[in-house]
Amino acid sequence: SDLQKQEERGELLQPLLFVLLVLCSVLLYFRVSLMDPGFVKPEEEEGEDKGQGVVMPQIPGDIKLRRCGYCLVKQPMRARHCQLCQHCVRRYDHHCPWLTNCVGERNHPLFIVYLSVQLVVLLWGGHVAWSGLYFEQSWEWLQHNIFLLVSFLLILIFTIVVLLLLVSHLYLISCNTTTWEFTSHHRISYLRHSELENPFDQGIILNLWRFFC
């Protein structure tokens, strides 16, 4: 049959790989959106005080950990309360409306993997859509190719958005800072009163190693 001939020529490998990438992207989406991003729990308060000096030796000693005014737990360094999730999140980065979940200490690395896989899927899909377009200056051509043209434009827009998001996150990770800390530096006490611009930065290699490993 034609299907067997295509399989023998290896023509089914690329479509199969593309479908697997799409499936992987969907599974990663649900994994990141449904998992605990690092919610602070009341029973963990005792262990927080012991670890702060190791994590942030450059922070002035007069800066005390404070209790959250919403959920009343003692906030660890770099944690923030998310009013949408109704929890304090460790190493809070941002609340993602597409995921309807926070991006924090536990799911941030997986979020980067999800963006990377999604970018590959979009680039591949954009290439397929572009290869199917043969431009002609006629109304009839536009009628027959309008769906493919709109699909390509949508893929292009999403590709740009995902690429910018991935690049910005990788930059922040390489500096060992978060989106919240980067945008609200002047409002965060442990950054505002620190002698260093970014007291968490330990060099690009070590920052990336500690984040992903």
Coordinates of C-alpha atoms in Angstrom, one line a residue:
S1 CA 0.0 0.0 0.0
D2 CA 1.0 3.7 -0.3
L3 CA 1.4 3.9 3.5
Q4 CA 3.8 1.0 3.6
K5 CA 5.8 2.5 0.7
Q6 CA 6.0 5.9 2.5
E7 CA 7.2 4.0 5.7
E8 CA 9.9 2.2 3.7
R9 CA 11.1 5.5 2.3
G10 CA 11.2 7.1 5.7
E11 CA 8.6 9.7 4.8
L12 CA 6.5 9.0 7.9
L13 CA 9.3 9.8 10.3
Q14 CA 9.0 13.6 10.2
P15 CA 5.2 13.7 10.6
L16 CA 5.4 11.2 13.5
L17 CA 8.2 13.2 15.2
F18 CA 6.1 16.4 14.8
V19 CA 3.0 14.7 16.4
L20 CA 5.2 13.5 19.3
L21 CA 6.5 17.0 19.8
V22 CA 3.0 18.4 19.8
L23 CA 1.9 15.7 22.3
C24 CA 5.0 16.5 24.5
S25 CA 4.1 20.2 24.4
V26 CA 0.5 19.5 25.5
L27 CA 1.6 17.2 28.3
L28 CA 4.2 19.8 29.5
Y29 CA 1.5 22.4 29.5
F30 CA -0.8 20.4 31.8
R31 CA 2.1 19.4 34.0
V32 CA 3.3 23.0 34.5
S33 CA -0.2 24.3 34.9
L34 CA -1.4 21.7 37.4
M35 CA 1.7 21.2 39.6
D36 CA 2.6 23.0 42.8
P37 CA 4.8 26.0 41.9
G38 CA 6.3 26.0 45.4
F39 CA 3.5 27.1 47.7
V40 CA 4.8 28.1 51.2
K41 CA 3.2 25.9 53.9
P42 CA 2.9 26.9 57.6
E43 CA 4.7 23.7 58.8
E44 CA 7.8 24.7 56.9
E45 CA 8.5 27.9 58.8
E46 CA 11.0 26.5 61.2
G47 CA 13.3 25.3 58.5
E48 CA 13.3 28.7 56.7
D49 CA 15.2 30.6 59.4
K50 CA 18.1 28.2 59.3
G51 CA 18.7 28.4 55.5
Q52 CA 18.5 32.1 54.9
G53 CA 22.1 32.9 55.7
V54 CA 23.3 30.3 53.3
V55 CA 21.1 31.5 50.5
M56 CA 21.7 35.2 50.9
P57 CA 24.8 36.1 52.9
Q58 CA 24.9 39.6 51.4
I59 CA 21.5 40.7 52.7
P60 CA 21.8 43.2 55.6
G61 CA 21.0 41.6 59.0
D62 CA 18.4 44.2 59.9
I63 CA 16.0 42.9 57.2
K64 CA 13.6 40.5 58.9
L65 CA 11.4 37.9 57.3
R66 CA 7.8 39.0 57.5
R67 CA 4.4 37.3 57.8
C68 CA 2.2 37.5 54.8
G69 CA -0.8 39.7 55.4
Y70 CA -3.1 37.4 53.4
C71 CA -2.2 33.8 54.3
L72 CA -0.3 34.6 57.5
V73 CA 2.7 32.4 56.8
K74 CA 6.2 33.6 57.3
Q75 CA 7.5 34.4 53.8
P76 CA 10.9 33.0 52.9
M77 CA 13.4 35.2 51.0
R78 CA 12.2 35.8 47.4
A79 CA 8.7 34.5 48.1
R80 CA 5.6 36.5 47.2
H81 CA 1.9 36.2 47.8
C82 CA -0.2 35.6 44.6
Q83 CA -3.7 36.9 45.1
L84 CA -5.0 34.9 42.2
C85 CA -3.7 31.6 43.6
Q86 CA -4.3 32.7 47.2
H87 CA -0.9 31.3 48.3
C88 CA 2.7 32.5 48.9
V89 CA 5.0 31.1 46.3
R90 CA 8.7 30.4 46.8
R91 CA 11.1 32.2 44.4
Y92 CA 8.0 33.7 42.8
D93 CA 8.5 34.7 39.1
H94 CA 5.1 35.6 37.8
H95 CA 1.5 34.4 37.5
C96 CA 1.0 33.1 34.0
P97 CA -2.6 33.7 32.7
W98 CA -2.1 31.1 29.9
L99 CA -1.3 28.4 32.5
T100 CA -3.7 29.8 35.2
N101 CA -0.9 29.0 37.6
C102 CA 2.1 30.7 39.2
V103 CA 5.6 30.1 37.9
G104 CA 7.8 29.6 40.9
E105 CA 10.6 27.6 42.4
R106 CA 9.3 24.1 41.6
N107 CA 7.8 24.5 38.1
H108 CA 10.1 27.3 36.7
P109 CA 12.6 24.9 35.1
L110 CA 9.8 22.8 33.5
F111 CA 8.2 26.1 32.3
I112 CA 11.4 26.8 30.4
V113 CA 11.4 23.3 28.9
Y114 CA 7.8 23.8 27.9
L115 CA 8.6 27.1 26.1
S116 CA 11.5 25.5 24.3
V117 CA 9.4 22.6 23.0
Q118 CA 6.6 25.0 22.1
L119 CA 9.1 27.1 20.1
V120 CA 10.3 24.1 18.2
V121 CA 6.7 23.1 17.4
L122 CA 5.8 26.6 16.2
L123 CA 9.0 26.9 14.0
W124 CA 8.3 23.6 12.5
G125 CA 4.6 24.4 11.9
G126 CA 5.6 27.8 10.4
H127 CA 8.0 26.1 8.0
V128 CA 5.3 23.6 6.9
A129 CA 2.7 26.4 6.4
W130 CA 5.3 28.6 4.5
S131 CA 6.3 25.7 2.2
G132 CA 2.6 25.3 1.2
L133 CA 2.3 28.9 0.0
Y134 CA 2.8 29.7 -3.6
F135 CA 2.1 33.4 -4.0
E136 CA 0.1 34.8 -7.0
Q137 CA -1.4 38.2 -7.3
S138 CA -5.0 37.0 -7.9
W139 CA -8.3 36.9 -6.0
E140 CA -8.7 33.2 -6.8
W141 CA -5.3 32.4 -5.3
L142 CA -6.3 34.3 -2.1
Q143 CA -9.6 32.4 -1.8
H144 CA -7.9 29.1 -2.1
N145 CA -5.0 29.9 0.3
I146 CA -6.6 32.2 2.9
F147 CA -6.7 29.6 5.6
L148 CA -3.1 28.6 5.1
L149 CA -2.1 32.3 5.0
V150 CA -3.9 33.1 8.2
S151 CA -2.5 30.0 9.9
F152 CA 1.0 31.1 8.9
L153 CA 0.5 34.7 10.3
L154 CA -0.9 33.3 13.6
I155 CA 2.0 30.9 13.9
L156 CA 4.4 33.8 13.2
I157 CA 2.9 36.0 15.9
F158 CA 2.9 33.2 18.5
T159 CA 6.5 32.3 17.5
I160 CA 7.7 35.8 18.2
V161 CA 5.9 36.0 21.5
V162 CA 7.3 32.6 22.7
L163 CA 10.8 33.5 21.4
L164 CA 10.8 36.8 23.3
L165 CA 9.4 35.2 26.4
L166 CA 12.0 32.4 26.3
V167 CA 15.0 34.7 25.7
S168 CA 13.9 37.1 28.5
H169 CA 13.5 34.2 31.0
L170 CA 16.9 32.7 30.0
Y171 CA 18.5 36.2 30.5
L172 CA 16.9 36.6 34.0
I173 CA 17.9 33.0 34.9
S174 CA 21.5 33.7 33.9
C175 CA 21.4 36.7 36.2
N176 CA 19.7 34.7 39.0
T177 CA 16.8 37.0 39.2
T178 CA 13.0 36.7 38.7
T179 CA 10.5 38.6 36.6
W180 CA 9.0 40.0 39.8
E181 CA 12.4 41.1 41.2
F182 CA 13.4 42.6 37.9
T183 CA 10.3 44.7 37.5
S184 CA 9.8 45.6 41.2
H185 CA 13.4 46.0 42.4
H186 CA 12.6 49.4 44.1
R187 CA 9.7 47.9 46.1
I188 CA 11.4 44.8 47.5
S189 CA 13.1 45.4 50.8
Y190 CA 15.9 42.8 50.5
L191 CA 16.9 44.3 47.2
R192 CA 16.4 47.9 47.9
H193 CA 18.6 47.8 51.0
S194 CA 21.3 45.6 49.6
E195 CA 24.7 47.0 48.7
L196 CA 24.8 45.0 45.5
E197 CA 22.6 45.5 42.5
N198 CA 21.7 41.8 42.4
P199 CA 22.9 40.0 45.6
F200 CA 21.8 36.6 44.2
D201 CA 24.1 36.7 41.1
Q202 CA 26.9 34.2 41.3
G203 CA 28.0 34.2 37.7
I204 CA 26.2 33.0 34.6
I205 CA 27.5 29.4 34.7
L206 CA 26.7 28.8 38.4
N207 CA 23.4 30.6 38.0
L208 CA 22.3 28.3 35.2
W209 CA 23.7 25.2 36.9
R210 CA 21.8 25.8 40.1
F211 CA 18.6 26.6 38.3
F212 CA 18.5 23.6 36.0
C213 CA 20.4 21.1 38.1

